[in-house]
Coordinates of C-alpha atoms in Angstrom, one line a residue:
M1 CA -33.0 58.4 -30.4
H2 CA -32.2 60.4 -27.3
E3 CA -29.0 60.0 -25.3
S4 CA -29.5 57.9 -22.3
R5 CA -28.6 59.1 -18.8
V6 CA -27.5 55.6 -17.8
E7 CA -24.0 54.7 -19.1
V8 CA -21.3 52.2 -18.7
I9 CA -18.1 54.1 -17.7
Q10 CA -14.5 53.2 -17.8
D11 CA -12.7 53.1 -14.5
G12 CA -9.4 52.5 -13.0
A13 CA -8.1 49.5 -11.1
R14 CA -9.6 50.6 -7.8
V15 CA -11.8 48.1 -6.0
S16 CA -15.0 49.4 -4.3
W17 CA -14.7 47.2 -1.2
P18 CA -18.0 48.4 0.3
G19 CA -19.7 47.3 -3.0
V20 CA -17.9 44.0 -2.9
I21 CA -19.0 43.4 0.7
I22 CA -22.6 44.3 0.1
S23 CA -22.7 42.1 -3.0
L24 CA -21.3 39.1 -1.0
V25 CA -23.8 39.7 1.8
V26 CA -26.7 39.8 -0.7
L27 CA -25.4 36.6 -2.2
V28 CA -25.1 34.8 1.1
L29 CA -28.7 36.0 2.0
F30 CA -29.9 34.6 -1.4
I31 CA -28.3 31.2 -0.7
L32 CA -29.8 31.1 2.8
M33 CA -33.2 32.0 1.4
V34 CA -33.0 29.2 -1.2
S35 CA -32.0 26.8 1.5
V36 CA -34.9 27.7 3.8
T37 CA -37.6 27.7 1.1
W38 CA -36.4 24.6 -0.7
P39 CA -38.4 22.0 1.4
R40 CA -41.6 23.8 0.6
I41 CA -40.8 24.2 -3.1
E42 CA -39.8 20.5 -3.3
D43 CA -43.2 19.5 -1.8
W44 CA -45.0 21.8 -4.2
V45 CA -43.3 20.5 -7.4
S46 CA -43.2 16.9 -6.4
G47 CA -46.6 16.2 -8.0
M48 CA -45.7 17.9 -11.3
G49 CA -44.7 16.0 -14.4
T50 CA -41.3 16.6 -16.1
I51 CA -42.6 18.7 -18.9
Q52 CA -44.7 20.9 -16.5
I53 CA -42.0 21.5 -14.0
G54 CA -39.3 22.0 -16.7
L55 CA -41.4 24.7 -18.4
L56 CA -42.3 26.4 -15.2
A57 CA -38.8 26.4 -13.8
S58 CA -37.2 27.7 -17.0
L59 CA -39.9 30.4 -17.2
V60 CA -39.1 31.6 -13.7
A61 CA -35.4 31.5 -14.4
G62 CA -36.0 33.6 -17.6
L63 CA -38.0 36.2 -15.7
F64 CA -35.0 36.8 -13.5
T65 CA -33.5 38.5 -16.5
A66 CA -36.1 41.2 -16.2
V67 CA -35.6 41.3 -12.4
G68 CA -31.9 42.1 -13.0
A69 CA -32.9 45.0 -15.4
I70 CA -35.0 46.8 -12.7
P71 CA -32.0 48.9 -11.4
I72 CA -31.9 50.8 -14.8
F73 CA -34.8 52.9 -13.4
F74 CA -32.7 54.1 -10.5
L75 CA -29.0 53.9 -11.6
R76 CA -27.3 56.7 -13.5
R77 CA -24.2 54.7 -14.4
I78 CA -22.3 51.4 -13.8
P79 CA -18.5 51.1 -13.9
Q80 CA -17.2 48.9 -16.7
S81 CA -15.2 46.8 -14.2
V82 CA -18.4 46.1 -12.3
E83 CA -20.1 45.0 -15.5
D84 CA -17.2 42.7 -16.3
A85 CA -17.2 41.2 -12.8
M86 CA -20.9 40.5 -13.0
M87 CA -20.4 38.8 -16.3
G88 CA -17.6 36.7 -14.8
F89 CA -19.9 35.8 -11.9
G90 CA -22.4 34.5 -14.4
A91 CA -19.8 32.5 -16.2
G92 CA -18.7 30.9 -12.9
V93 CA -22.2 30.0 -12.0
M94 CA -22.8 28.4 -15.4
L95 CA -19.4 26.6 -15.2
A96 CA -20.3 25.0 -11.9
A97 CA -23.8 24.2 -13.0
T98 CA -22.5 22.6 -16.2
A99 CA -20.0 20.4 -14.3
F100 CA -22.1 19.3 -11.3
E101 CA -25.7 19.4 -12.6
L102 CA -25.2 18.3 -16.2
V103 CA -21.9 16.4 -16.8
L104 CA -21.9 14.4 -13.5
P105 CA -25.6 13.3 -13.9
A106 CA -24.8 12.5 -17.5
V107 CA -22.0 10.2 -16.3
E108 CA -24.2 8.6 -13.7
G109 CA -27.0 8.1 -16.2
A110 CA -24.7 6.6 -18.9
E111 CA -23.1 4.3 -16.3
A112 CA -26.5 3.0 -15.2
Q113 CA -27.7 2.6 -18.8
Y114 CA -24.6 1.2 -20.5
G115 CA -22.2 0.1 -17.8
A116 CA -19.1 0.2 -19.9
V117 CA -16.6 3.0 -19.3
G118 CA -16.1 3.3 -23.1
M119 CA -19.8 4.0 -23.7
V120 CA -19.8 6.6 -20.9
I121 CA -17.0 8.4 -22.6
L122 CA -18.7 8.1 -25.9
V123 CA -21.9 9.6 -24.6
L124 CA -20.0 12.5 -23.1
A125 CA -17.9 13.1 -26.2
V126 CA -20.7 12.9 -28.7
G127 CA -23.2 14.8 -26.5
I128 CA -20.9 17.7 -25.6
G129 CA -19.6 17.8 -29.2
L130 CA -23.1 18.0 -30.7
G131 CA -24.2 20.6 -28.1
G132 CA -21.3 22.9 -28.9
G133 CA -21.5 22.2 -32.6
F134 CA -25.2 23.0 -32.6
L135 CA -24.6 26.4 -31.0
L136 CA -21.8 27.1 -33.4
L137 CA -24.0 26.4 -36.3
L138 CA -26.8 28.6 -35.0
H139 CA -24.2 31.4 -34.4
R140 CA -23.1 31.1 -38.0
L141 CA -26.6 31.0 -39.5
V142 CA -28.5 33.5 -37.4
P143 CA -27.6 37.2 -37.9
H144 CA -26.8 38.7 -34.5
E145 CA -24.7 41.3 -32.8
H146 CA -22.9 41.3 -29.4
F147 CA -22.6 44.5 -27.5
M148 CA -18.8 44.4 -27.4
I149 CA -17.8 42.1 -30.2
G150 CA -20.0 43.6 -32.8
P151 CA -21.9 42.2 -35.8
Q152 CA -21.7 38.4 -36.2
S153 CA -22.7 36.0 -39.0
G154 CA -22.7 38.8 -41.6
A155 CA -25.1 40.9 -39.6
D156 CA -25.7 44.2 -41.3
P157 CA -27.2 46.9 -39.0
M158 CA -28.2 48.9 -42.0
K159 CA -30.6 46.1 -43.1
I160 CA -31.7 44.8 -39.7
R161 CA -32.6 47.1 -36.8
R162 CA -29.8 46.9 -34.4
V163 CA -32.0 46.1 -31.4
Y164 CA -33.2 43.0 -33.2
L165 CA -29.6 41.9 -33.8
F166 CA -29.1 42.1 -30.0
I167 CA -32.3 40.2 -29.4
F168 CA -31.1 37.4 -31.6
A169 CA -27.7 37.4 -29.8
I170 CA -29.3 37.0 -26.4
A171 CA -31.8 34.5 -27.7
L172 CA -28.9 32.3 -28.9
H173 CA -27.4 32.8 -25.4
N174 CA -30.6 32.0 -23.5
L175 CA -31.9 29.0 -25.5
P176 CA -29.3 26.5 -24.3
E177 CA -29.8 27.7 -20.7
G178 CA -33.5 26.9 -20.9
L179 CA -32.7 23.6 -22.6
A180 CA -30.3 22.7 -19.7
V181 CA -33.0 23.5 -17.1
G182 CA -35.6 21.4 -19.0
V183 CA -33.3 18.4 -19.5
G184 CA -32.1 18.7 -15.9
F185 CA -35.6 17.8 -14.6
G186 CA -35.5 14.6 -16.5
G187 CA -33.4 13.2 -13.7
D188 CA -33.2 14.2 -10.0
V189 CA -35.5 17.1 -9.1
S190 CA -32.9 18.7 -6.9
D191 CA -30.4 18.7 -9.9
G192 CA -33.0 20.4 -12.0
M193 CA -33.9 22.9 -9.3
T194 CA -30.2 23.7 -8.8
L195 CA -29.9 24.4 -12.5
A196 CA -32.9 26.6 -12.5
V197 CA -31.6 28.6 -9.5
A198 CA -28.2 28.8 -11.1
I199 CA -29.6 30.1 -14.4
G200 CA -31.9 32.6 -12.6
L201 CA -28.9 33.8 -10.6
Q202 CA -26.8 34.3 -13.7
N203 CA -29.7 36.0 -15.5
M204 CA -29.9 38.9 -13.1
P205 CA -26.5 40.5 -13.8
E206 CA -26.9 39.6 -17.5
G207 CA -30.3 41.4 -17.5
L208 CA -28.7 44.5 -16.1
V209 CA -25.8 44.4 -18.6
V210 CA -28.2 43.9 -21.5
A211 CA -30.5 46.7 -20.4
I212 CA -27.7 49.2 -19.8
A213 CA -26.2 48.3 -23.2
L214 CA -29.5 49.1 -24.9
L215 CA -29.7 52.4 -23.0
S216 CA -26.2 53.3 -24.2
L217 CA -27.5 52.9 -27.8
G218 CA -30.2 55.5 -27.0
Y219 CA -33.2 53.3 -26.4
S220 CA -35.6 54.4 -23.7
K221 CA -35.7 52.8 -20.3
A222 CA -39.1 51.2 -21.0
T223 CA -37.9 49.8 -24.3
A224 CA -34.6 48.5 -22.8
F225 CA -36.6 46.8 -20.0
G226 CA -39.1 45.3 -22.4
V227 CA -36.4 44.0 -24.7
T228 CA -34.6 42.4 -21.8
L229 CA -37.8 40.8 -20.6
L230 CA -38.4 39.4 -24.1
T231 CA -34.9 37.9 -24.3
G232 CA -35.5 36.1 -21.0
L233 CA -38.7 34.5 -22.3
V234 CA -36.6 32.5 -24.8
Q235 CA -35.6 30.3 -21.9
P236 CA -39.0 28.5 -21.4
V237 CA -38.9 27.7 -25.1
G238 CA -35.6 25.8 -24.5
G239 CA -37.0 24.4 -21.3
L240 CA -40.0 23.0 -23.0
M241 CA -37.9 21.4 -25.7
G242 CA -35.5 19.8 -23.3
A243 CA -38.1 18.5 -20.8
T244 CA -40.3 17.1 -23.6
A245 CA -37.3 15.3 -25.2
V246 CA -36.2 13.5 -22.1
S247 CA -39.7 12.9 -20.9
V248 CA -40.9 11.2 -24.1
M249 CA -37.6 9.3 -24.7
E250 CA -36.1 8.6 -21.3
F251 CA -33.1 6.7 -22.8
L252 CA -32.0 10.1 -24.2
L253 CA -31.4 11.6 -20.7
P254 CA -27.6 11.1 -20.5
W255 CA -27.3 12.2 -24.1
G256 CA -29.5 15.3 -23.5
L257 CA -27.5 16.2 -20.4
A258 CA -24.3 16.0 -22.3
F259 CA -25.8 18.0 -25.2
A260 CA -26.9 20.7 -22.8
A261 CA -23.5 20.8 -21.2
G262 CA -21.8 21.3 -24.6
A263 CA -24.2 24.1 -25.4
M264 CA -23.6 25.8 -22.1
L265 CA -19.8 25.4 -22.4
F266 CA -20.0 27.0 -25.9
V267 CA -21.9 30.0 -24.5
I268 CA -19.4 30.4 -21.6
S269 CA -16.3 30.2 -23.8
H270 CA -17.5 31.9 -26.9
E271 CA -19.4 34.8 -25.4
I272 CA -19.4 35.5 -21.7
I273 CA -15.7 35.1 -20.8
P274 CA -14.3 36.9 -23.9
E275 CA -16.7 39.8 -23.4
S276 CA -15.8 40.1 -19.7
H277 CA -12.1 40.2 -20.6
R278 CA -12.3 42.7 -23.5
K279 CA -12.1 45.9 -21.6
G280 CA -9.0 45.2 -19.5
H281 CA -10.6 44.0 -16.3
E282 CA -9.5 40.4 -16.5
A283 CA -8.7 40.1 -12.8
K284 CA -12.1 41.4 -11.6
A285 CA -13.8 39.2 -14.2
T286 CA -11.9 36.2 -13.0
L287 CA -12.7 37.0 -9.4
G288 CA -16.3 37.0 -10.4
V289 CA -15.9 33.6 -12.0
L290 CA -14.5 32.2 -8.7
I291 CA -17.2 33.7 -6.6
G292 CA -19.9 32.5 -9.0
F293 CA -18.5 29.0 -9.0
I294 CA -18.4 28.8 -5.2
A295 CA -21.9 30.3 -5.0
L296 CA -23.3 27.5 -7.2
I297 CA -21.6 24.9 -5.1
A298 CA -23.1 26.4 -2.0
I299 CA -26.6 26.4 -3.6
D300 CA -26.1 22.8 -4.7
L301 CA -25.2 21.8 -1.1
A302 CA -28.1 23.8 0.3
L303 CA -30.5 22.0 -2.0
G304 CA -28.8 18.6 -1.5

């Protein structure tokens, strides 16, 4: 395999303020675009069923992974601190989405369904525990390899092509995100749409990181882009599963929301934040978390 011209480089503690300002401007424009187009989107999806809209929204969110990978055809390198900040941003978006679009609706649904505070706490505890436990089980059973952490679950790069180990790792990452989008549309449409926008927004920097990591291993740009696209297509699978479950059995909605929240929290804590802190850029990664958290709140208010 040839050596890629695109690489992730180590850098010092300097902050590229022009880059930060440009990124924030782009983010603000994105939020404004979502706010302006939301009424038309809401009218368009209002006639769709839960399964149909859950599948479509998770597919669109998954395709944003490939959108994020497009810059590999133009960039020659990306500073490690920028990569870590982008990963932190994704973690912040997912944290806010988990809290406001999964946990809070789960609480409201459980209160309406059961009434008693004890049952609400039980639904949250069991659902979140099962969601996190399910992802932990998958991580232990499915051979995979993270770009920074290395082989997991006994993964042997000598027996399984390394690119497939990465695909498995990102698939384990994307499945709960798609599940969350699908389950989210079992309740209020605006909650589901906010989740879809949040996951899509998080997928863009993730797609770039994944593609560049593949390039650093010597894969061609076309292969890196194709693999990144493939990993994003895992999300509609999860979306279909989640939307079908809460559509067929409506009483499962609070449990499904809590389950999806647990799965998302596992991904954030087990994968994204540790990897964003591994190269010594904790401050920039944490700044990304804060910006991502605020961005999702702004999107939520824009769609409210």
